[in-house]
Short mmCIF file of C-alpha atoms (C1' of nucleotides) in Angstrom, two decimals:
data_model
loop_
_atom_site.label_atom_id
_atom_site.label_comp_id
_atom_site.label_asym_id
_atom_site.label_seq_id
_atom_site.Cartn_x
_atom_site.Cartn_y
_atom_site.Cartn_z
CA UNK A 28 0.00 0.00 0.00
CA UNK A 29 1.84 3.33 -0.81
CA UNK A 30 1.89 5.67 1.44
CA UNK A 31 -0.23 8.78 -0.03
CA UNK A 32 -2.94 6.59 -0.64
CA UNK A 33 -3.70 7.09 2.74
CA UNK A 34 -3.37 10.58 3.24
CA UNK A 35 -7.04 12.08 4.29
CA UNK A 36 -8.20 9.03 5.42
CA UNK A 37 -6.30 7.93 8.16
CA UNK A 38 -8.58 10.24 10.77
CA UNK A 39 -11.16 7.82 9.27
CA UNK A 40 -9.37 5.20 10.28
CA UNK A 41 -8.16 5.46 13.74
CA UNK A 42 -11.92 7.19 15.00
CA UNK A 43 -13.31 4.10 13.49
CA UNK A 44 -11.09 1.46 15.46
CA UNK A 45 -11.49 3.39 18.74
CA UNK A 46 -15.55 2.94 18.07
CA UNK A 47 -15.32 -0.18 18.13
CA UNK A 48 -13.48 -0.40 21.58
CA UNK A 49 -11.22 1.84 23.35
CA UNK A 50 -7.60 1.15 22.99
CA UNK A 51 -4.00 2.43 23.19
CA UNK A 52 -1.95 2.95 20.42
CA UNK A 53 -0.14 -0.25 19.75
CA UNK A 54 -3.08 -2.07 20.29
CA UNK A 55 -4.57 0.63 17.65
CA UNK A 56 -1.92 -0.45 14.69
CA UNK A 57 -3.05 -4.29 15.70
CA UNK A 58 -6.27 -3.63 15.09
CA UNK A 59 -6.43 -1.91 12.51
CA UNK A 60 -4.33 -4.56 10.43
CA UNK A 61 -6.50 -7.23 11.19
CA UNK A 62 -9.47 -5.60 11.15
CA UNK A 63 -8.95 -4.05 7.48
CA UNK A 64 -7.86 -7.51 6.28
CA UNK A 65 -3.86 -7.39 6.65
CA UNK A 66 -4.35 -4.64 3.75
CA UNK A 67 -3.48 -1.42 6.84
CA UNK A 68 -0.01 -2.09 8.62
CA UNK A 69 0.59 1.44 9.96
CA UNK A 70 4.04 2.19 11.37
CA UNK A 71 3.72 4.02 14.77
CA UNK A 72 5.94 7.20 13.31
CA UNK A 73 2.51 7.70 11.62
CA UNK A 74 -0.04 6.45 14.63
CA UNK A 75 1.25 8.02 17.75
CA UNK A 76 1.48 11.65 16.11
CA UNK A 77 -1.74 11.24 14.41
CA UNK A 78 -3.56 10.21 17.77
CA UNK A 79 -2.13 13.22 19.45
CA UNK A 80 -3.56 15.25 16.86
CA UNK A 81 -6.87 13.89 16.88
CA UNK A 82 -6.99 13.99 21.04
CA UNK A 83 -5.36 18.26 20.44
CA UNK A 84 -8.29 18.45 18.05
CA UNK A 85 -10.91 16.95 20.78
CA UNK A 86 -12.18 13.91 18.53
CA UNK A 87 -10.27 11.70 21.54
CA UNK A 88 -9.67 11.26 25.13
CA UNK A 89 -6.84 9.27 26.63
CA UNK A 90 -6.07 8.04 30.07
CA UNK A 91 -3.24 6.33 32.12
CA UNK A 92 -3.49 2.72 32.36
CA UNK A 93 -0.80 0.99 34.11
CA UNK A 94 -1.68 -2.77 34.02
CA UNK A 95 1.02 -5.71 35.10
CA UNK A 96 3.55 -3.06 35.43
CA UNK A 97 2.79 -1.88 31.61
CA UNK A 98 2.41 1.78 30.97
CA UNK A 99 -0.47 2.28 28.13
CA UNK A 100 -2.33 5.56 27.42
CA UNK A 101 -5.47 4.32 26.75
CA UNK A 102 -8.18 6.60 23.62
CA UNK A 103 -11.58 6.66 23.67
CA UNK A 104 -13.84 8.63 21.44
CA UNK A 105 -15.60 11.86 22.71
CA UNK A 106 -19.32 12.80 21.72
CA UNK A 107 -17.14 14.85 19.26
CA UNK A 108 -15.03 12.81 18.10
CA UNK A 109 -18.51 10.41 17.26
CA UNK A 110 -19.74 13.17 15.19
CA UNK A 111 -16.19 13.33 13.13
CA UNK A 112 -16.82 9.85 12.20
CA UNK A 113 -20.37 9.92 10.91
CA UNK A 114 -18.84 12.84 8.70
CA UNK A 115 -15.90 11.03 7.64
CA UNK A 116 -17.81 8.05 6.92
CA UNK A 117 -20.11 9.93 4.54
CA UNK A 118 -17.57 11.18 3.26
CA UNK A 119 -15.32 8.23 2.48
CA UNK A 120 -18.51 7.06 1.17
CA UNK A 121 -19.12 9.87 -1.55
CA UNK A 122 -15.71 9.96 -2.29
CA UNK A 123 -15.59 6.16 -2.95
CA UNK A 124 -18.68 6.46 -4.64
CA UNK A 125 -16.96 9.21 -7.31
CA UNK A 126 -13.93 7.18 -7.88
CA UNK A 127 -16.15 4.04 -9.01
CA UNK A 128 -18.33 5.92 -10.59
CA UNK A 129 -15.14 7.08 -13.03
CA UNK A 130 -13.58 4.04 -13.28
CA UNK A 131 -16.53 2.55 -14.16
CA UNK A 132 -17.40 4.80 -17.18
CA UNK A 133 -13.94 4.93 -18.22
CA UNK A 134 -13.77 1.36 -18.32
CA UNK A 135 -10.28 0.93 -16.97
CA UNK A 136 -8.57 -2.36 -17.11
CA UNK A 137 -7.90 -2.99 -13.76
CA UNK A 138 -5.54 -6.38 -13.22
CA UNK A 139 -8.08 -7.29 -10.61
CA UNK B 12 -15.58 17.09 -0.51
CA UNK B 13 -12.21 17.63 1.62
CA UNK B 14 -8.69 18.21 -0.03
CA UNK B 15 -7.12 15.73 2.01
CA UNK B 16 -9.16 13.06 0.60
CA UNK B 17 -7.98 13.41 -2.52
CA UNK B 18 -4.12 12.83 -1.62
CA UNK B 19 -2.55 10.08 -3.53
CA UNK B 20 -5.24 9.26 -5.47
CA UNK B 21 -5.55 12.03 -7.98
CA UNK B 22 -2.84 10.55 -10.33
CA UNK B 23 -5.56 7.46 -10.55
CA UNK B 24 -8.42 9.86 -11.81
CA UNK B 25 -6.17 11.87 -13.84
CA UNK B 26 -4.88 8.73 -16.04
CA UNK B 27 -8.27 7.42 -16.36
CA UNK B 28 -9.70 10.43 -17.60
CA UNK B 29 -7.18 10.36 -20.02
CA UNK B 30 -7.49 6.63 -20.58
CA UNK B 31 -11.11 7.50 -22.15
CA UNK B 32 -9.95 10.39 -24.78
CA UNK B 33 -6.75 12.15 -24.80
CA UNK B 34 -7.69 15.81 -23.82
CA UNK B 35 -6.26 19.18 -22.79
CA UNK B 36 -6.19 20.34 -18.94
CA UNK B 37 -9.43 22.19 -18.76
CA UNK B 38 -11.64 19.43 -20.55
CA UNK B 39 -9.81 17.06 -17.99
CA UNK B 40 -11.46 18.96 -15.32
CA UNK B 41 -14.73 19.02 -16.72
CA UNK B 42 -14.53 15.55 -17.87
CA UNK B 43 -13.30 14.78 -14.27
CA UNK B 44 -16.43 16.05 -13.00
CA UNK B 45 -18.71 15.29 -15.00
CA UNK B 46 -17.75 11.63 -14.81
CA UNK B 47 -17.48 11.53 -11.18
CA UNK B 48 -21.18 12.63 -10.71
CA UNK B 49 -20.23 16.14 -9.62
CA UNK B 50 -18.21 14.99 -7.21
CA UNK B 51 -14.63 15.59 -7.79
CA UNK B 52 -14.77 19.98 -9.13
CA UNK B 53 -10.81 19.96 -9.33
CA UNK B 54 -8.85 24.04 -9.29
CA UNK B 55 -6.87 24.51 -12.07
CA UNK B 56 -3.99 24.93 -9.51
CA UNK B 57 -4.69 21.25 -8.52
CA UNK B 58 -5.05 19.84 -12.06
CA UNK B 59 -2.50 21.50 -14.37
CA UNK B 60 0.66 21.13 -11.63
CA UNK B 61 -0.13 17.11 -11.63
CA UNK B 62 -0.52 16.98 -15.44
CA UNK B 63 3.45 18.01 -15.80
CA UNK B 64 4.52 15.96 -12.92
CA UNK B 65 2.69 13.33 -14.88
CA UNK B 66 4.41 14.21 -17.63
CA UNK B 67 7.72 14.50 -16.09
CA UNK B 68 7.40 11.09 -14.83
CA UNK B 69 6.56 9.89 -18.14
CA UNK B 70 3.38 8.61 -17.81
CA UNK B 71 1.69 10.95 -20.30
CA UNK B 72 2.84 12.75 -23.66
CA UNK B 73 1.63 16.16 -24.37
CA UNK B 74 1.37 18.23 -27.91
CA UNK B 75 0.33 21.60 -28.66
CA UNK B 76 -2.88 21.83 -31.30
CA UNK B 77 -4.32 25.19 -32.49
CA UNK B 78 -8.19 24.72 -33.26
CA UNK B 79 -9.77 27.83 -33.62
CA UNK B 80 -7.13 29.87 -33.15
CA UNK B 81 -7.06 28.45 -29.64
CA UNK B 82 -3.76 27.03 -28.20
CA UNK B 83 -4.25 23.73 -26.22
CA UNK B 84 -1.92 21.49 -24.72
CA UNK B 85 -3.28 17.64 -25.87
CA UNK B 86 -2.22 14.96 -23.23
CA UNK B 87 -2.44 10.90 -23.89
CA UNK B 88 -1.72 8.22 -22.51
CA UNK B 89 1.96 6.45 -22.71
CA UNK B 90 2.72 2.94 -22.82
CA UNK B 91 3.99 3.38 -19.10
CA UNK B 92 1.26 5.62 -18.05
CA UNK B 93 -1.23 2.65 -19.25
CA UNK B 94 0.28 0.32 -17.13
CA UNK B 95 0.84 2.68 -14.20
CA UNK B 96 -3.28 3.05 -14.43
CA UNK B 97 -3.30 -0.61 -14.08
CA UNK B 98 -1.19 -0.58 -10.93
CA UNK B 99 -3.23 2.27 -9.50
CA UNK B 100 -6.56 0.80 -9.91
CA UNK B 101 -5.77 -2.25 -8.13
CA UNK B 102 -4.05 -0.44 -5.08
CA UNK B 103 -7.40 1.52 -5.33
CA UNK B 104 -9.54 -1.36 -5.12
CA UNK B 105 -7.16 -2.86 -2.22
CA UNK B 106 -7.52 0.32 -0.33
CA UNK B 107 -10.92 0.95 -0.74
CA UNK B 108 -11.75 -3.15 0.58
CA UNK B 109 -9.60 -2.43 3.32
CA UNK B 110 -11.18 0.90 4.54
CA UNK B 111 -14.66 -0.98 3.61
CA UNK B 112 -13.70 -3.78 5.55
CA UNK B 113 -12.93 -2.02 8.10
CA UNK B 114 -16.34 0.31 8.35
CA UNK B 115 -17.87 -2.91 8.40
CA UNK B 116 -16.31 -4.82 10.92
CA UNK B 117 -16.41 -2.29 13.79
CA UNK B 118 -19.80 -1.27 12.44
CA UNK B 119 -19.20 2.73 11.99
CA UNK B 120 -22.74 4.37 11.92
CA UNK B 121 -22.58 6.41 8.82
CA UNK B 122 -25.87 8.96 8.08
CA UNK B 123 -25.81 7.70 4.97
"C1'" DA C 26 -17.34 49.28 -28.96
"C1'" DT C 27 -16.68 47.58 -24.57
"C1'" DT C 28 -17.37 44.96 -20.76
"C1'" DT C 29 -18.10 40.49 -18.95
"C1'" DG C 30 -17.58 35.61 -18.42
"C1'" DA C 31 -15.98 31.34 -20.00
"C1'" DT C 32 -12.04 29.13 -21.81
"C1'" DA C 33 -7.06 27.84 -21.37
"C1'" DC C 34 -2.40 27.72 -19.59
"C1'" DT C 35 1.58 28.73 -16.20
"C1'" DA C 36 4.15 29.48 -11.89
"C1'" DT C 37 4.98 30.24 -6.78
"C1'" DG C 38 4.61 29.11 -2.14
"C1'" DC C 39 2.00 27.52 2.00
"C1'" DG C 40 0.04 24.14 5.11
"C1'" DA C 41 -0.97 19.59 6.17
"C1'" DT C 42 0.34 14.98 6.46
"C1'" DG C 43 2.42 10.21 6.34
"C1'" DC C 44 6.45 8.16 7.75
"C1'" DA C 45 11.34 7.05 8.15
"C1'" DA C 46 14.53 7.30 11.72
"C1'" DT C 47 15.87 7.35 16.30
"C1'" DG C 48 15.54 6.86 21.16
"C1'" DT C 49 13.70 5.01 25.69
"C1'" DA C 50 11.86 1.36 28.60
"C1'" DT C 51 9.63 -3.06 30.16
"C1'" DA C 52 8.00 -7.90 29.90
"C1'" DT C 53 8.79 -12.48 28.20
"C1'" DA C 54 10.96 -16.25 26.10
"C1'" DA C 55 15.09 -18.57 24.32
"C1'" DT D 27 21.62 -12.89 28.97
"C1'" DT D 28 20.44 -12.11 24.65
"C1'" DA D 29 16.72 -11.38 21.79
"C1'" DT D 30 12.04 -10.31 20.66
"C1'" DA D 31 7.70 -8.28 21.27
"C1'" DT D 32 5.39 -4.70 23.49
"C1'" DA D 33 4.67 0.31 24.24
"C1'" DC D 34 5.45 5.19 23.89
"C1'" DA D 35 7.56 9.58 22.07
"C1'" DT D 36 9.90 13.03 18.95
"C1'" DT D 37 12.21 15.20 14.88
"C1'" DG D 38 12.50 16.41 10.30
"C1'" DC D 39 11.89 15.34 5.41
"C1'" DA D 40 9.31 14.81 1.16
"C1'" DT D 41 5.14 15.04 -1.01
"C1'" DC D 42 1.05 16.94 -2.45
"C1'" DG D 43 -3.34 19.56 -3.06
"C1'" DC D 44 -4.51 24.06 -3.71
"C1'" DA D 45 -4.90 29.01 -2.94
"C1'" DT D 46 -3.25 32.76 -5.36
"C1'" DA D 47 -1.84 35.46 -9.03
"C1'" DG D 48 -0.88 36.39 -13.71
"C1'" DT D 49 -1.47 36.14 -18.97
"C1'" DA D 50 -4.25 35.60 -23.10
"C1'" DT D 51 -8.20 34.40 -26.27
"C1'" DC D 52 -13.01 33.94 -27.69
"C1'" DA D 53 -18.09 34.67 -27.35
"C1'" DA D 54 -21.92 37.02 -25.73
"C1'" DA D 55 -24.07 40.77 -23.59
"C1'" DT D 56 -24.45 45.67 -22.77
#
DNA sequence: ATTTGATACTATGCGATGCAATGTATATAA
DNA sequence: TTATATACATTGCATCGCATAGTATCAAAT
């Protein structure tokens, strides 16, 4: 997967895997690489900043855990943050929606 | 539709516009959104920059034609550009299972 | 005849972002 | 005790979309 592909999206991403359950960051990456089907294995350069962003920006709240001696800052979504990702989603969505739609009438030759 | 979204994947669009009918830069945007259903309304600024990195990368050929007095640059396809579409449009389809997948499994509760 | 708007291209520079690279520290297994 | 997996953090680079600004032509409206 290059990189760029991913650019825009990866807000999308991360809000969506903390929906499901709260988590810290490594678990995050785990997640998110088996829940997308092995296709999303994110290195943490990109996660860790990208969750500090989102909790600066408010979509996320995180929390001390310290658990058999293991330090982990636990994220969980805010109402906020829950709002983010019914945009995003709608988003993705349309945006999907517009690349198909092209492909489709162009009739590229994917290999696929 | 968010500029962020669009990062990494305009280079897909772009080549499959141009996959259909070799064209000029502004007839690239409107084919772009006309074929998108309205949803991808590129700036020139966005457009014209990625058509001569395109270029410069040698995945399209340009030439200048002079219809009505009117001077046009004409891009097409190359041989590499063809097979770069190919590439693109199955990391597209990868990506877009993957985020899919994703939305799915942790059940993400779109408007839509 | 002149203004307006659509057409058509070019170039510059900013802001945002993914990530490679690097560093620290702990738990567990070999 | 060496290695591996877990877990977090930070810095700086390269890329990219696009806002902005500028030039020029053609058609239609005033």
């Amino acid at each position: 997967m290059r990189g760029e592909a991913l650019k825009g999206h990866l807000d999308l991403l991360l809000l969506a895997v903390l929906h499901r359950n709260p988590a810290h960051g490594y678990a995050v990456i785990e997640e998110l690489r088996r829940l997308s089907g092995e296709t999303f294995d994110l290195p943490e350069g990109t996660v860790y900043p990208a969750l500090h962003r989102l909790e600066r920006n408010g979509m996320i709240a995180s929390r001390w855990s310290e658990e058999s001696g293991r330090k982990r800052r636990i994220y969980e979504l805010t109402p906020q943050g829950r709002k983010a990702l019914e945009v995003y989603c709608d988003e993705w969505h349309r945006f999907a929606d517009g690349v198909n739609s092209l492909l489709r009438e162009v009739n590229v030759p994917c290999v696929a």
